[in-house]
Backbone as numpy.savetxt, mean C-alpha at the origin, in Angstrom:
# Nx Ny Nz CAx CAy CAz Cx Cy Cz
-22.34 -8.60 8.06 -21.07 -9.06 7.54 -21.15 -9.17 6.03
-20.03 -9.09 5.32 -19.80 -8.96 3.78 -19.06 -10.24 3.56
-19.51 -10.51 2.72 -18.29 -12.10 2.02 -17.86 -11.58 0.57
-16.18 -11.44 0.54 -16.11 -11.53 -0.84 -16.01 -12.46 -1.44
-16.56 -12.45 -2.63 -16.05 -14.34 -3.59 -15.19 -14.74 -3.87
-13.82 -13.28 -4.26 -12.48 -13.68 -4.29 -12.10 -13.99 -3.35
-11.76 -13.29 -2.14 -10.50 -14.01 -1.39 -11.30 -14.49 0.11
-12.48 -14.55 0.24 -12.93 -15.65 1.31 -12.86 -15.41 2.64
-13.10 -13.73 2.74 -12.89 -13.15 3.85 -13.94 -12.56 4.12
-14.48 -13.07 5.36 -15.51 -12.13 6.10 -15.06 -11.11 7.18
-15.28 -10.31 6.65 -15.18 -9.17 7.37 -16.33 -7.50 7.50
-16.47 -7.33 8.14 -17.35 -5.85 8.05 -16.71 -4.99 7.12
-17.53 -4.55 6.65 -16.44 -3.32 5.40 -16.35 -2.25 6.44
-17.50 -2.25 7.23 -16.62 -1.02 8.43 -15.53 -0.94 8.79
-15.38 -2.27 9.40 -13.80 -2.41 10.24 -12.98 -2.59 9.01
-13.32 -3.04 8.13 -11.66 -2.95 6.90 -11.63 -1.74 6.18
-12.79 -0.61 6.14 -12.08 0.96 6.19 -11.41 1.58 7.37
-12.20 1.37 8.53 -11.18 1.77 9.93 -9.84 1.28 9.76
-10.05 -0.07 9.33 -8.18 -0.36 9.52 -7.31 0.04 8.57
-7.67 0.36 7.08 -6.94 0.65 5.98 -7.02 2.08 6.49
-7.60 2.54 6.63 -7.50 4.25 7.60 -6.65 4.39 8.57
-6.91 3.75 9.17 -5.83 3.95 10.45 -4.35 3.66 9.79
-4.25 2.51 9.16 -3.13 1.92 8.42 -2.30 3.24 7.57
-3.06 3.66 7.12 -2.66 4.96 5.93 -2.81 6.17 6.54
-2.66 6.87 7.50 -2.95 7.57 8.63 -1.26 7.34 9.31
-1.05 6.51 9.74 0.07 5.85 10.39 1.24 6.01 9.90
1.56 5.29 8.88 2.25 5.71 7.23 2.44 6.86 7.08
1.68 7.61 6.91 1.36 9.10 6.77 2.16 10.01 7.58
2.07 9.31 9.12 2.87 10.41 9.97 4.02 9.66 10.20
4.44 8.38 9.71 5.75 7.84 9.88 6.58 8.88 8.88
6.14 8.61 7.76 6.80 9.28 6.63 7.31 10.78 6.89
6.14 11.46 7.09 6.74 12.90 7.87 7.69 12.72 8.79
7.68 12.23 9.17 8.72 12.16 10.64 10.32 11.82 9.94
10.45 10.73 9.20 11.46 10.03 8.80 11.79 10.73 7.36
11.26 10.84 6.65 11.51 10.96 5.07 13.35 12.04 5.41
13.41 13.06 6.02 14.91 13.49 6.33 15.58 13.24 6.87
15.05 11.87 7.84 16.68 11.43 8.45 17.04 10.36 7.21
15.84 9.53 6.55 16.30 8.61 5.91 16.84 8.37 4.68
15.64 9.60 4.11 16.39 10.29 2.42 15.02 9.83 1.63
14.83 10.96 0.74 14.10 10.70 -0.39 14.23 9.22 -1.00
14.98 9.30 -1.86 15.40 8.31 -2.74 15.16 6.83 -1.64
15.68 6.59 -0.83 15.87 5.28 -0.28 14.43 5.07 0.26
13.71 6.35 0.75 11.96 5.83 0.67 10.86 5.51 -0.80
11.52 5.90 -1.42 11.27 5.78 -2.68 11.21 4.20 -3.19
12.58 3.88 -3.31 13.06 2.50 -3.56 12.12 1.71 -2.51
12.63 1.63 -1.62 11.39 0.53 -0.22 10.10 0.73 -0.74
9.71 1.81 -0.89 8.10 1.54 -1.08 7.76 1.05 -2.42
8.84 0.99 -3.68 8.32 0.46 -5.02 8.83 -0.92 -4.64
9.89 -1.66 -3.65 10.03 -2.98 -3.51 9.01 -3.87 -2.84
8.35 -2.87 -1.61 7.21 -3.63 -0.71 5.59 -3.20 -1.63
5.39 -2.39 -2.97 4.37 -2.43 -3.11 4.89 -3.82 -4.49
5.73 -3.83 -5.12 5.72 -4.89 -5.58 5.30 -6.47 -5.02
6.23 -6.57 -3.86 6.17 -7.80 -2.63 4.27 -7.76 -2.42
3.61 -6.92 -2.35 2.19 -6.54 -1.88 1.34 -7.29 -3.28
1.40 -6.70 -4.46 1.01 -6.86 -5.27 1.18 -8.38 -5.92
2.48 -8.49 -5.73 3.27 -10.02 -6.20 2.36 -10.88 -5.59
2.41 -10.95 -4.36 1.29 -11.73 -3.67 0.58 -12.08 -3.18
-0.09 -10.89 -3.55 -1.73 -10.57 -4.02 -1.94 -11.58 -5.48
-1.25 -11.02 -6.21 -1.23 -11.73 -7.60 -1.50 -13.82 -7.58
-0.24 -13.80 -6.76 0.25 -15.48 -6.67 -1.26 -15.57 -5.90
-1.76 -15.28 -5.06 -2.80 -15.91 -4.03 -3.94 -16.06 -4.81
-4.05 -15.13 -5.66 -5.62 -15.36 -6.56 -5.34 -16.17 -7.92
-4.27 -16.68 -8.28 -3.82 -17.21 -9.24 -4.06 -18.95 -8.34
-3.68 -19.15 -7.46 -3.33 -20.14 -6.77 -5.02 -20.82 -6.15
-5.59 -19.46 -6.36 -7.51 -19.82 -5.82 -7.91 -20.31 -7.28
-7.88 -19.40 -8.16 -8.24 -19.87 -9.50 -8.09 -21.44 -9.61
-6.81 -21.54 -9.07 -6.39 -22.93 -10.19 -7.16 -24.60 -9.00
-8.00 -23.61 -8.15 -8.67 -25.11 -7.17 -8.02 -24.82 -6.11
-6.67 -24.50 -5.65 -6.29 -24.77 -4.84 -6.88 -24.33 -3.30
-7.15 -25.22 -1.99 -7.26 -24.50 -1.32 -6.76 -23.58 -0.45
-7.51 -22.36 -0.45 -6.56 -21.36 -0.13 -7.64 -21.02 1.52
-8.36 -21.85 1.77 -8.98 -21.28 3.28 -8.12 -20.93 4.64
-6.87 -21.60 5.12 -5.73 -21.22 5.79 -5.11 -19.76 5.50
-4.78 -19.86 4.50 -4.44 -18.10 4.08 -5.20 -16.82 3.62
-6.63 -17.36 4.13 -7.83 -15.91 3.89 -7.41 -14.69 4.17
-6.71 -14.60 5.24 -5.99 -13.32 5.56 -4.61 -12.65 4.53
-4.19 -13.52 3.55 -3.37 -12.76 2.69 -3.76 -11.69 2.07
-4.87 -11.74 1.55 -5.38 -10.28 0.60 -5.57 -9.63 1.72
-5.83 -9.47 2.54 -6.44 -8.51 3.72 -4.79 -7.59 3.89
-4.10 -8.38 4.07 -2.48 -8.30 5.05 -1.52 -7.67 3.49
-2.15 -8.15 2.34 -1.47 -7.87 1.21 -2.15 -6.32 0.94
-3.02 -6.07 0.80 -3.71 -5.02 1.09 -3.08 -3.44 1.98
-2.82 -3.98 3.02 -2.51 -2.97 4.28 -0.95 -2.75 3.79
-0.12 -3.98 3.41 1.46 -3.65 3.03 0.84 -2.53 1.98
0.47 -2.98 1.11 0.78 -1.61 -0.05 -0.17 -0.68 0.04
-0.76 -0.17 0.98 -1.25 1.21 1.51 -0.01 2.12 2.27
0.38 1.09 3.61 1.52 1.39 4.17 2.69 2.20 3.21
3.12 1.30 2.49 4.22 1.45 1.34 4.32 2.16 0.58
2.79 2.61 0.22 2.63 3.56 -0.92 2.65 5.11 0.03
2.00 5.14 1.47 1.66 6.44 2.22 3.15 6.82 2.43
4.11 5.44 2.83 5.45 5.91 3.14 6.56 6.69 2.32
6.08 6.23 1.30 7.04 6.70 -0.20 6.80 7.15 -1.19
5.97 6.22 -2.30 5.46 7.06 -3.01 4.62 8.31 -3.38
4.00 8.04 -2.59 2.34 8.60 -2.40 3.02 10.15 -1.73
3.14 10.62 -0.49 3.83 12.05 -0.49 5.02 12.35 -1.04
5.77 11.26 -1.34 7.26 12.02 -2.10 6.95 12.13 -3.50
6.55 11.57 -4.26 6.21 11.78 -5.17 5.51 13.18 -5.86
4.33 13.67 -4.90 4.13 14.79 -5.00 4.97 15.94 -4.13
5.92 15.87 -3.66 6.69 16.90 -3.37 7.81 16.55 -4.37
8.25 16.04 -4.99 9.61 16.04 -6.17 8.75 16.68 -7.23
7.53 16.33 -7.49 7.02 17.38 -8.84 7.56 18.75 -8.59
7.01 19.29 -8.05 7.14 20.54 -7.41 8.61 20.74 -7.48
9.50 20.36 -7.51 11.02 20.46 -7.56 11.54 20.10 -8.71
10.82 19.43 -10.02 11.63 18.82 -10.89 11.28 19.86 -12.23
9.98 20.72 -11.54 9.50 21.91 -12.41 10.54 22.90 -12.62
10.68 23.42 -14.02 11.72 24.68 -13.49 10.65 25.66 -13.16
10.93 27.19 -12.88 10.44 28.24 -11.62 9.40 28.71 -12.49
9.57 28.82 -13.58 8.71 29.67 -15.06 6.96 28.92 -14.82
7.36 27.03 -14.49 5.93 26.84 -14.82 5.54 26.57 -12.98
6.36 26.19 -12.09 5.50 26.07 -10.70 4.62 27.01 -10.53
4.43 28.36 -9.97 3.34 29.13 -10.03 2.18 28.43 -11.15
1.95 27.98 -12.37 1.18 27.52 -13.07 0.16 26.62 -12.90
């Protein structure tokens, strides 16, 4: 077992690559599936609001350890904050992003 010092979670680093794998894997084939019934743009937006929400508090939780507080009840936030913005990012940013390059090129430099 691994202990980190920040956020107070024991866990196997095995099982928290299996699960961020599986997690981003998942994402991965949601997104394929959905990205045309639901629309570019509106996966776009969700995934920069839930990697914010991810990050935000991620942020607040280690700010909130810093300052003494105890945070042993909520060990599982970084873990759970973690998996949202893998999710979020596989759903939206992360493949749409690289398929709009490819489209925002004019024709002269894609082959390039």
């Amino acid at each position: 077992m691994c202990s980190s010092d920040l956020s107070n979670i024991t866990l196997d680093p095995n099982i928290a690559t299996i699960l961020f794998g599986v997690a981003q894997l998942g994402a991965t084939i949601v997104s394929s599936l959905i990205v045309d019934k639901v629309g570019r743009i509106t996966l776009l937006v969700w995934s920069q609001i839930c990697n914010f929400v991810a990050l935000g508090t991620l942020g607040i939780y280690f700010y909130f350890q810093r300052e003494q507080f105890s945070m042993e009840p909520l060990a599982w936030v970084p873990i759970m904050c973690l998996i949202l913005y893998i999710v979020s990012f596989s759903i939206g940013i992360g493949p749409i992003s690289t398929t709009l390059m490819g489209e925002l090129l004019p024709q002269n430099v894609r082959g390039k």
